[in-house]
XYZ file of C-alpha atoms in Angstrom:
663
model
C 0.088 -0.051 0.069
C 1.249 3.447 -1.051
C 1.698 6.225 1.372
C -1.064 8.126 -0.372
C -3.657 5.280 -0.224
C -2.675 4.985 3.542
C -3.082 8.587 4.117
C -6.783 8.191 2.247
C -7.720 5.438 4.451
C -6.678 7.534 7.787
C -8.422 10.544 6.595
C -11.499 8.544 5.492
C -11.889 6.720 8.957
C -11.402 10.149 10.651
C -14.069 11.779 8.486
C -16.492 9.254 9.318
C -15.844 9.131 12.989
C -15.875 12.997 13.400
C -19.087 13.085 11.303
C -20.874 10.485 13.342
C -19.755 12.397 16.294
C -20.972 15.638 15.297
C -24.189 14.239 13.680
C -25.156 12.287 16.714
C -24.405 15.409 19.029
C -26.661 17.364 16.760
C -29.624 14.982 17.143
C -29.157 14.329 20.904
C -28.326 17.646 22.262
C -28.562 20.640 19.742
C -31.799 20.688 17.913
C -33.856 23.653 18.712
C -37.065 22.092 19.189
C -38.914 25.136 19.384
C -38.160 25.740 15.763
C -38.610 22.305 14.805
C -39.791 23.040 11.315
C -36.437 23.999 10.333
C -34.304 22.502 12.787
C -35.161 19.065 12.139
C -35.101 19.336 8.245
C -31.470 20.873 8.685
C -30.435 17.721 11.002
C -31.976 15.333 8.453
C -29.927 17.235 5.605
C -26.607 16.953 7.798
C -27.410 13.306 8.425
C -27.808 12.900 4.570
C -24.485 14.519 4.159
C -22.652 12.213 6.735
C -24.167 9.123 4.665
C -22.650 10.718 1.659
C -19.333 10.848 3.489
C -19.523 7.253 4.706
C -20.405 6.183 1.029
C -17.433 8.204 -0.375
C -14.908 6.845 2.278
C -15.981 3.199 1.537
C -15.556 3.991 -2.090
C -12.000 5.374 -1.680
C -11.115 2.490 1.088
C -10.165 -0.009 -1.899
C -9.197 2.608 -4.956
C -7.295 0.461 -7.426
C -4.521 1.857 -9.808
C -4.327 -1.020 -12.300
C -1.366 -1.886 -14.213
C -1.911 -2.578 -18.158
C -2.924 -6.102 -18.769
C -0.500 -8.692 -19.112
C -1.996 -10.479 -21.924
C -1.950 -9.221 -25.755
C -5.227 -8.426 -27.164
C -7.314 -11.345 -28.827
C -10.717 -12.095 -30.212
C -12.961 -10.676 -32.827
C -14.410 -7.023 -32.299
C -17.436 -5.194 -33.615
C -17.072 -1.279 -33.025
C -20.496 0.280 -32.643
C -21.021 3.956 -33.205
C -24.522 5.159 -32.095
C -26.368 7.824 -33.594
C -29.946 9.205 -34.026
C -29.735 12.821 -35.367
C -26.065 13.979 -35.020
C -24.718 15.945 -37.846
C -23.153 13.586 -40.667
C -19.872 14.927 -40.559
C -19.639 14.511 -36.849
C -20.716 10.872 -37.269
C -18.392 10.226 -40.218
C -15.321 11.624 -38.527
C -16.020 9.126 -35.417
C -16.442 6.278 -38.012
C -13.429 6.987 -39.995
C -11.398 7.138 -36.748
C -12.781 3.951 -35.804
C -12.022 2.401 -39.038
C -8.369 3.346 -38.385
C -8.154 1.367 -34.925
C -4.963 -0.581 -35.245
C -6.340 -4.011 -33.883
C -8.270 -5.917 -36.512
C -12.203 -5.169 -36.267
C -15.443 -4.356 -37.977
C -16.781 -0.953 -37.751
C -20.614 -0.300 -37.752
C -22.681 2.820 -37.839
C -25.834 2.129 -35.823
C -28.178 4.744 -37.300
C -31.522 5.096 -35.383
C -32.630 7.847 -37.504
C -32.334 5.677 -40.757
C -30.944 8.382 -42.808
C -30.333 7.470 -46.566
C -27.403 10.084 -46.786
C -25.444 8.538 -43.762
C -26.068 5.170 -45.317
C -24.459 6.357 -48.579
C -21.586 8.054 -46.734
C -20.941 4.598 -44.867
C -21.056 2.554 -47.751
C -18.574 5.118 -49.581
C -16.131 4.726 -46.790
C -16.482 0.919 -46.627
C -17.993 1.014 -43.194
C -20.809 -1.243 -42.060
C -24.109 0.451 -41.568
C -27.162 -0.854 -39.462
C -30.579 0.512 -38.761
C -33.560 -1.254 -37.116
C -35.202 -4.003 -38.776
C -38.812 -4.043 -39.986
C -39.430 -6.108 -36.806
C -39.138 -2.755 -34.844
C -42.129 -1.080 -36.593
C -45.073 -0.270 -34.342
C -42.843 -1.957 -31.306
C -41.092 -0.191 -28.221
C -37.829 1.294 -29.233
C -36.073 1.537 -25.937
C -34.188 4.457 -27.361
C -30.214 3.771 -27.429
C -30.444 0.488 -25.859
C -32.992 -0.770 -28.494
C -30.484 0.484 -31.037
C -27.776 -1.593 -29.520
C -29.840 -4.630 -28.847
C -30.974 -4.670 -32.410
C -27.292 -4.484 -33.739
C -26.382 -7.459 -31.298
C -28.625 -9.428 -33.221
C -27.092 -8.661 -36.698
C -23.364 -8.859 -35.764
C -21.165 -11.454 -34.477
C -17.912 -10.210 -32.619
C -17.002 -11.466 -29.589
C -16.309 -8.107 -27.986
C -17.975 -4.737 -28.624
C -16.557 -1.381 -28.487
C -19.490 1.239 -27.949
C -18.868 4.742 -29.148
C -21.039 7.760 -29.075
C -21.304 9.556 -32.286
C -18.813 12.361 -30.928
C -16.318 10.132 -29.167
C -13.470 9.894 -31.645
C -11.165 6.783 -30.768
C -7.436 6.520 -30.139
C -6.060 4.136 -32.971
C -4.624 2.025 -29.725
C -7.970 1.877 -27.729
C -8.339 -1.953 -28.510
C -4.638 -2.733 -27.907
C -4.705 -1.091 -24.533
C -7.957 -2.717 -23.233
C -8.677 -6.093 -24.835
C -5.820 -8.026 -22.777
C -8.101 -7.631 -19.618
C -10.547 -10.050 -21.204
C -7.860 -12.562 -21.958
C -6.280 -12.111 -18.389
C -9.671 -12.937 -16.936
C -12.419 -14.775 -18.575
C -14.943 -13.450 -16.163
C -14.466 -9.816 -17.207
C -17.538 -8.532 -19.020
C -16.765 -4.880 -19.165
C -13.804 -2.397 -19.453
C -14.855 1.324 -19.111
C -12.434 4.083 -20.181
C -12.801 7.854 -19.351
C -14.905 10.242 -21.173
C -12.948 13.423 -22.133
C -13.834 16.317 -23.833
C -11.819 18.659 -26.291
C -14.315 21.657 -26.523
C -13.704 22.641 -22.909
C -11.525 25.275 -21.682
C -9.554 25.534 -18.505
C -12.540 27.214 -16.777
C -14.985 24.610 -17.672
C -17.928 26.697 -16.807
C -20.636 24.035 -17.493
C -18.530 21.461 -15.397
C -18.420 19.058 -18.311
C -15.202 17.389 -17.314
C -15.450 14.919 -14.417
C -12.139 14.162 -13.517
C -13.005 13.115 -10.042
C -15.494 10.437 -11.318
C -13.321 9.354 -14.432
C -10.257 8.871 -11.754
C -10.514 8.289 -8.319
C -14.232 7.464 -7.979
C -14.131 4.941 -10.731
C -11.053 3.659 -9.237
C -12.618 3.273 -6.061
C -15.584 1.331 -7.357
C -13.169 -0.811 -9.530
C -11.584 -1.825 -6.036
C -15.000 -3.415 -5.099
C -15.634 -4.818 -8.534
C -18.126 -2.178 -9.257
C -16.802 0.088 -11.990
C -19.819 0.614 -14.198
C -20.575 1.172 -17.956
C -20.965 4.975 -18.610
C -22.785 4.568 -22.124
C -19.534 5.122 -24.440
C -15.756 4.297 -24.706
C -16.328 0.795 -23.131
C -15.671 -2.433 -24.357
C -18.163 -5.249 -23.434
C -18.031 -9.134 -23.802
C -21.013 -10.362 -26.043
C -21.289 -13.523 -24.319
C -21.933 -11.792 -20.839
C -24.565 -9.520 -22.627
C -26.232 -12.535 -24.315
C -26.385 -14.337 -20.992
C -27.923 -11.266 -19.250
C -30.647 -10.864 -22.001
C -31.625 -14.661 -21.738
C -31.513 -14.857 -17.896
C -33.516 -11.534 -17.740
C -36.181 -12.777 -20.172
C -36.632 -16.155 -18.145
C -37.148 -14.372 -14.959
C -39.514 -11.864 -16.427
C -41.449 -14.326 -18.147
C -41.664 -16.685 -14.956
C -42.841 -13.901 -12.965
C -45.622 -12.787 -15.386
C -46.703 -16.457 -15.967
C -47.054 -17.035 -12.031
C -49.181 -13.876 -11.560
C -51.234 -14.707 -14.669
C -51.835 -18.413 -13.476
C -52.859 -17.006 -10.056
C -55.226 -14.442 -11.373
C -56.827 -17.515 -13.685
C -57.334 -19.449 -10.434
C -59.114 -16.768 -8.903
C -61.356 -16.302 -11.672
C -62.125 -19.815 -12.045
C -62.877 -20.369 -8.536
C -65.209 -17.301 -8.459
C -67.001 -18.916 -11.538
C -67.410 -22.104 -9.849
C -69.135 -20.283 -6.916
C -71.996 -19.053 -9.419
C -75.385 -20.584 -8.431
C -77.501 -22.880 -10.449
C -74.402 -23.794 -12.600
C -75.310 -26.282 -15.360
C -73.736 -29.598 -14.544
C -71.418 -29.519 -17.762
C -70.185 -26.095 -17.061
C -69.379 -26.874 -13.520
C -67.579 -29.880 -14.633
C -65.551 -27.701 -17.104
C -64.741 -24.911 -14.642
C -63.647 -27.283 -11.936
C -61.571 -29.369 -14.390
C -59.784 -26.124 -15.573
C -59.011 -24.867 -12.030
C -57.247 -28.128 -11.437
C -55.214 -27.782 -14.287
C -54.248 -24.106 -13.449
C -53.271 -25.558 -9.934
C -51.182 -28.136 -11.483
C -49.536 -25.499 -13.821
C -48.546 -23.423 -10.768
C -46.926 -26.203 -9.424
C -45.025 -27.413 -12.506
C -43.939 -23.705 -12.828
C -42.319 -23.842 -9.240
C -40.603 -27.070 -9.954
C -39.072 -25.615 -13.069
C -41.125 -27.054 -15.939
C -40.619 -25.161 -19.179
C -42.966 -22.081 -19.537
C -43.613 -22.852 -23.105
C -44.879 -26.317 -21.970
C -47.057 -24.710 -19.221
C -48.828 -22.167 -21.199
C -49.358 -24.377 -24.004
C -51.012 -26.896 -21.891
C -53.345 -24.777 -20.172
C -54.167 -22.850 -23.523
C -55.060 -26.260 -25.043
C -57.324 -27.357 -22.228
C -59.055 -24.088 -22.151
C -59.647 -23.989 -25.819
C -60.981 -27.640 -25.725
C -63.468 -26.590 -22.752
C -64.421 -23.865 -24.918
C -65.371 -25.657 -27.835
C -67.221 -28.213 -25.838
C -69.174 -25.392 -24.251
C -69.423 -22.817 -26.723
C -72.445 -23.428 -28.630
C -74.921 -23.115 -25.696
C -73.744 -19.809 -24.357
C -72.210 -18.227 -27.504
C -73.606 -15.002 -26.865
C -72.526 -14.692 -23.473
C -69.090 -15.471 -24.327
C -68.965 -12.820 -26.713
C -70.374 -10.115 -24.387
C -67.633 -11.143 -21.803
C -64.569 -11.111 -24.288
C -65.616 -7.730 -25.351
C -65.196 -6.712 -21.794
C -61.641 -7.997 -21.782
C -60.348 -5.768 -24.697
C -57.716 -4.373 -22.513
C -55.793 -6.893 -20.482
C -53.779 -6.322 -17.354
C -50.630 -8.428 -18.568
C -48.879 -6.490 -21.149
C -45.317 -5.370 -22.387
C -43.954 -2.049 -20.905
C -42.305 -0.008 -23.447
C -39.508 1.316 -21.027
C -39.194 -1.755 -18.667
C -38.523 -4.439 -21.284
C -40.352 -6.802 -18.894
C -43.714 -8.456 -18.487
C -45.534 -5.593 -16.245
C -48.521 -6.897 -14.451
C -50.936 -4.311 -13.008
C -51.744 -6.031 -9.746
C -54.773 -3.792 -9.295
C -56.123 -4.407 -12.721
C -55.797 -8.248 -12.401
C -57.639 -7.856 -8.749
C -60.494 -6.054 -10.832
C -60.303 -8.653 -13.464
C -60.615 -11.564 -11.112
C -63.556 -9.778 -9.258
C -65.466 -8.961 -12.306
C -68.901 -10.347 -12.813
C -68.341 -12.675 -15.883
C -70.239 -15.851 -16.917
C -68.368 -19.002 -16.117
C -67.804 -19.220 -20.071
C -66.514 -15.714 -19.957
C -63.991 -16.467 -17.297
C -62.663 -19.473 -19.467
C -62.332 -17.068 -22.197
C -60.319 -14.619 -19.914
C -58.141 -17.326 -18.956
C -57.265 -18.057 -22.399
C -56.666 -14.408 -23.071
C -54.272 -14.254 -20.219
C -52.325 -17.117 -21.478
C -51.919 -15.621 -24.696
C -50.703 -12.253 -23.313
C -47.555 -13.996 -21.881
C -46.702 -15.854 -25.084
C -43.057 -16.991 -24.906
C -42.283 -15.232 -28.385
C -42.948 -11.883 -26.782
C -45.431 -10.591 -29.556
C -45.218 -7.178 -28.086
C -41.540 -6.805 -28.727
C -39.291 -6.624 -31.707
C -37.097 -9.417 -30.441
C -37.553 -11.686 -27.568
C -34.156 -11.338 -25.901
C -32.940 -7.757 -25.000
C -29.476 -7.884 -23.703
C -28.827 -4.155 -22.843
C -31.371 -3.121 -19.954
C -34.163 -0.984 -20.760
C -35.742 -0.141 -17.448
C -34.158 3.377 -17.694
C -33.902 6.185 -20.159
C -29.956 5.425 -19.606
C -29.097 2.018 -20.166
C -25.508 1.892 -19.010
C -25.626 1.646 -15.163
C -28.369 -0.719 -15.213
C -26.782 -3.114 -17.485
C -23.476 -3.110 -15.744
C -25.262 -3.731 -12.245
C -27.203 -6.697 -13.803
C -23.839 -8.059 -15.068
C -22.276 -7.877 -11.605
C -25.370 -9.624 -10.133
C -24.727 -12.612 -12.358
C -21.013 -12.809 -11.201
C -19.426 -11.104 -14.094
C -16.574 -8.620 -13.555
C -15.616 -4.871 -14.637
C -12.630 -3.173 -15.205
C -11.823 0.446 -15.018
C -8.951 1.483 -17.346
C -7.657 4.918 -16.335
C -6.451 6.298 -19.584
C -8.010 8.522 -22.131
C -8.613 6.621 -25.253
C -11.199 8.688 -27.150
C -12.062 12.460 -27.159
C -15.405 13.605 -27.540
C -17.586 16.790 -27.413
C -19.437 18.240 -24.420
C -22.634 20.692 -24.463
C -21.657 24.369 -25.393
C -24.604 25.990 -23.588
C -26.343 25.771 -20.307
C -29.668 24.814 -21.646
C -28.366 21.662 -23.365
C -26.440 20.967 -20.462
C -29.356 21.035 -18.103
C -31.376 18.745 -20.277
C -28.387 16.210 -20.241
C -27.971 16.288 -16.402
C -31.561 15.878 -15.959
C -31.557 12.704 -18.272
C -28.665 11.181 -16.505
C -30.263 11.724 -12.938
C -33.707 10.596 -14.073
C -32.057 7.230 -15.468
C -30.167 6.850 -12.395
C -33.509 7.265 -10.035
C -35.390 4.920 -12.284
C -32.909 2.277 -11.780
C -33.001 2.817 -7.848
C -36.862 2.518 -7.877
C -37.073 -0.391 -10.256
C -33.934 -2.420 -9.189
C -32.749 -0.996 -6.049
C -29.137 -2.333 -5.751
C -29.550 -2.538 -1.755
C -31.897 -5.606 -2.131
C -30.616 -6.950 -5.383
C -29.570 -10.592 -5.383
C -26.291 -11.589 -6.628
C -24.533 -8.299 -5.554
C -21.867 -8.068 -3.159
C -22.160 -5.952 0.039
C -19.436 -3.562 -1.565
C -21.289 -3.677 -4.965
C -24.605 -2.664 -3.239
C -22.966 0.080 -1.637
C -20.865 1.407 -4.744
C -24.263 1.539 -6.978
C -26.259 2.857 -4.091
C -23.684 5.587 -3.557
C -24.078 6.896 -6.932
C -27.927 6.760 -6.929
C -27.873 8.439 -3.497
C -26.082 11.458 -4.711
C -28.975 12.576 -6.720
C -31.052 13.012 -3.534
C -28.870 15.790 -2.658
C -31.046 18.250 -4.232
C -33.620 18.148 -1.293
C -30.631 18.617 1.353
C -29.443 21.496 -0.785
C -32.744 23.532 -0.325
C -32.313 23.241 3.420
C -28.742 24.230 3.300
C -29.866 27.334 1.365
C -32.999 28.174 3.350
C -31.580 27.750 6.913
C -29.184 30.968 6.927
C -31.800 32.933 5.250
C -34.395 32.079 8.141
C -31.829 32.830 10.753
C -30.739 36.340 9.375
C -34.243 37.453 8.236
C -36.242 36.061 11.138
C -33.478 35.152 13.984
C -35.078 31.766 13.986
C -32.134 29.425 15.276
C -32.033 25.706 14.233
C -29.457 24.761 16.973
C -29.744 25.394 20.603
C -26.819 27.878 20.542
C -23.605 28.776 18.332
C -21.575 27.263 21.342
C -18.149 26.197 21.702
C -19.528 22.749 21.498
C -20.805 23.344 18.111
C -17.567 24.452 16.651
C -15.332 21.908 18.404
C -17.544 19.348 16.766
C -18.206 20.678 13.458
C -14.840 22.386 12.292
C -12.561 19.292 12.549
C -15.417 17.377 10.721
C -15.378 20.000 7.969
C -11.742 20.407 7.810
C -10.750 16.833 7.649
C -13.536 16.126 4.939
C -11.999 18.754 2.652
C -8.468 17.694 3.280
C -9.601 13.941 2.093
C -11.136 15.329 -1.135
C -7.651 17.144 -1.704
C -5.657 14.205 -1.127
C -7.957 11.993 -3.268
C -7.984 14.361 -5.840
C -4.307 14.471 -6.146
C -4.074 17.841 -7.990
C -7.152 17.240 -10.128
C -9.632 20.205 -10.039
C -12.873 19.095 -8.352
C -14.259 22.429 -7.356
C -16.537 22.771 -10.508
C -17.894 19.629 -9.576
C -18.665 20.637 -5.962
C -20.277 23.642 -7.315
C -22.858 21.869 -9.598
C -23.719 19.319 -6.989
C -25.375 21.941 -5.084
C -26.113 24.539 -7.851
C -28.251 22.267 -9.947
C -30.542 21.337 -6.886
C -33.739 22.087 -9.116
C -32.526 19.474 -11.430
C -31.847 16.865 -9.131
C -35.187 17.411 -7.341
C -36.962 17.346 -10.790
C -35.284 14.152 -11.674
C -36.399 12.643 -8.596
C -39.946 13.644 -8.817
C -40.395 12.614 -12.695
C -38.658 9.404 -12.218
C -40.933 8.516 -9.601
C -44.083 9.655 -11.374
C -42.728 7.512 -14.274
C -42.263 4.245 -12.146
C -45.142 4.557 -9.758
C -47.539 6.182 -12.079
C -46.471 5.359 -15.423
C -46.185 8.732 -16.780
C -43.748 8.888 -19.735
C -40.177 10.343 -19.765
C -38.846 11.631 -22.996
C -35.273 10.667 -24.168
C -33.535 13.812 -25.559
C -30.148 13.145 -27.563
C -27.774 15.591 -26.212
C -26.675 18.140 -28.802
C -23.118 18.447 -29.331
C -22.756 20.387 -32.596
C -22.542 23.891 -31.096
C -24.658 26.310 -29.009
C -28.412 25.706 -28.911
C -30.705 28.497 -30.251
C -31.770 31.408 -27.963
C -30.076 33.674 -25.425
C -28.958 32.774 -21.896
C -31.701 30.661 -20.241
C -32.446 32.740 -17.346
C -35.864 31.249 -16.991
C -34.632 27.640 -16.483
C -32.353 28.643 -13.423
C -34.978 30.964 -11.826
C -34.927 28.954 -8.464
C -31.349 29.449 -8.126
C -31.414 33.108 -9.040
C -34.190 33.564 -6.696
C -32.210 31.989 -3.835
C -29.012 34.166 -4.707
C -31.500 37.372 -4.244
C -32.767 36.050 -1.065
C -29.310 35.069 0.328
C -28.002 38.384 -0.532
C -31.040 40.316 0.916
C -30.654 38.320 3.991
C -27.161 39.269 4.675
C -28.242 42.869 4.624
C -31.052 42.248 6.828
C -29.154 40.074 9.251
C -26.202 43.032 9.463
C -28.799 45.593 10.099
C -30.422 43.489 12.913
C -27.022 43.133 14.471
C -26.472 47.159 14.330
C -30.079 47.364 15.699
C -29.240 45.063 18.684
C -31.973 42.509 17.851
C -29.564 39.628 16.654
C -26.875 37.644 17.922
C -23.085 38.776 16.552
C -21.836 35.214 16.395
C -24.798 33.439 14.778
C -24.944 36.341 12.274
C -21.285 36.005 11.357
C -21.532 32.319 10.973
C -24.524 32.456 8.854
C -22.867 35.371 6.620
C -20.136 33.108 5.909
C -22.358 30.312 5.148
C -24.444 32.606 2.710
C -21.048 33.602 1.226
C -20.409 30.317 0.331
C -23.740 29.362 -0.951
C -23.724 32.626 -3.038
C -20.127 31.463 -4.607
C -21.394 28.123 -5.232
C -24.491 29.266 -7.081
C -22.588 31.959 -9.102
C -21.268 29.430 -11.258
C -24.757 29.296 -13.274
C -24.503 33.097 -13.946
C -21.062 32.241 -15.623
C -22.626 29.332 -17.191
C -25.481 31.245 -18.574
C -23.417 33.952 -20.165
C -20.934 31.167 -21.598
C -20.486 31.704 -25.379
C -19.390 28.504 -26.346
C -15.963 26.844 -26.739
C -13.360 29.110 -28.882
C -10.582 26.870 -30.319
C -7.995 29.649 -29.653
C -8.434 28.765 -25.992
C -6.277 26.022 -24.364
C -8.072 22.923 -24.299
C -8.058 20.840 -21.376
C -7.433 17.297 -22.934
C -4.098 15.967 -21.586
C -3.984 12.213 -20.805
C -4.285 11.525 -17.026
C -1.725 8.462 -17.654
C 1.408 8.530 -19.582
C 0.917 6.620 -22.913
C 3.342 4.065 -23.952
C 3.625 1.587 -26.685
C 2.103 -1.656 -25.388
C 4.570 -4.709 -24.895
C 3.424 -6.363 -27.930
C 3.355 -5.760 -31.829
C 0.008 -4.253 -32.906
C -1.072 -6.255 -36.187
């Protein structure tokens, strides 16, 4: 262990211990219960920050700086360049650079816009071109994940290098990374950093993420939890296909089990009908027994296709025997079943069973023959060929508007390994205006929260404790918007109204808070090792409305089924229009209130109606908030990248020739 990593561990441990000491004291001895309406939210926000500190400390505890792989690159490779509406010259620049990658491979443009002019350009350059097959017409498209899933079925390379349309690869990208797969057959993913060439040193939009694409990913890598970030990554095809098949089987088993349970309830209800003719009673009772046996067979592992086919055959036979006497009733009941409760969800890529709708279906006043027809329809709805999907197996996860993290987490849950390779091997383009950046960050946050709500890593089977914490830590960070509101409101309330959220600004407070704060900041400095992290810290607070909106909209999507749009990030210059002041009005309003509160607070001290120590503490607090939020004014006025300015795109690791000869 190097001296730096030993220092990181010591500081991480101290940070956690001092944080626990401070927050425990806050809960037990310093909450001003007379002003509980601000005191309690503030201590909850501080508890949130302590948990954030713990998760960061755990992440860095096993940070891993990997040596280059020992094995030479081997295996067949398909390079996928995903595109929807990006400019043709951008896509072709990336594709031509991909074609020049030194290791033998096939280059493919995956055009989700099906543009004839791009097809012609690809053909002229000798580059493969793929778009959705006819099977996708009138079916859920699943955005980028669907585009990749379609291409997986059209190609056969053992490994896939995935690039966004703006990510121009280094010719040695495969030389540097493929060896990891040969070193360890259990590796499914190698992720490399994303780095942007159209960002100056000031980075006013916070596009570069050197702390994440560095120490944080290295920390996650130490726990085998470095995850897929959507581009600049190499994946093993076998791992993805296993993921798709396992997911298909699990979803189908759960859906068939629910459908059979509902069918049994409907048949029992039908059997309880008074004055039921003997022949009908016999058929309904027999089908009830068949459904019960099917549930038992499913639990024992009988193939789903056999179960559903057997139940459907029995149902249809019973219907034929009884159809003539009660044809009119059957037709009336079937019309009631036009909309079934078992269907495919366009975003989730799984059989989604509306429990409430199925309960209503089971309780509906159907004739016995209508109940038999309903059972038949339920079995049809869960056919193994997935008639509602373009393809039965969807390897890349589609439970979120961002497919990357969800796919990586599912791979880890199946026992696969991942690698973070800390070397810039592709150079991309970042948004050049605040409006585009806000949309991009909103989509990232929405996708992450969708994964949390649909596939919570804390309870996900197959993940180790470390992996659970690493994924949860990323998701937890997007809840910071709620804490930020409290951190902004608390000093305003004190300076304007004199309402104190703590019992007193005493020595006890400072002797606990200051060591915790100082050690926490030192930990960041040591972890960063010269990396500029201030911009990232600013945006973690300054984008609080974006984080809150992401949490609310993701919750509405998952719980209430409200749709989320997938917006492709613009990377070909600035969006039309002037500074987007309306889109950052909450932050601007907060800045005004913060400034006014300082003036009022100082006036209250002069008038003798406020405590000087408390006013000083909160004035410093306000000053920090204003400095943090001020980045948005700079970002709103940003005129875009000018090539004459120095570009911050030096490589974080020295590049050397590999120890083998490239083909």
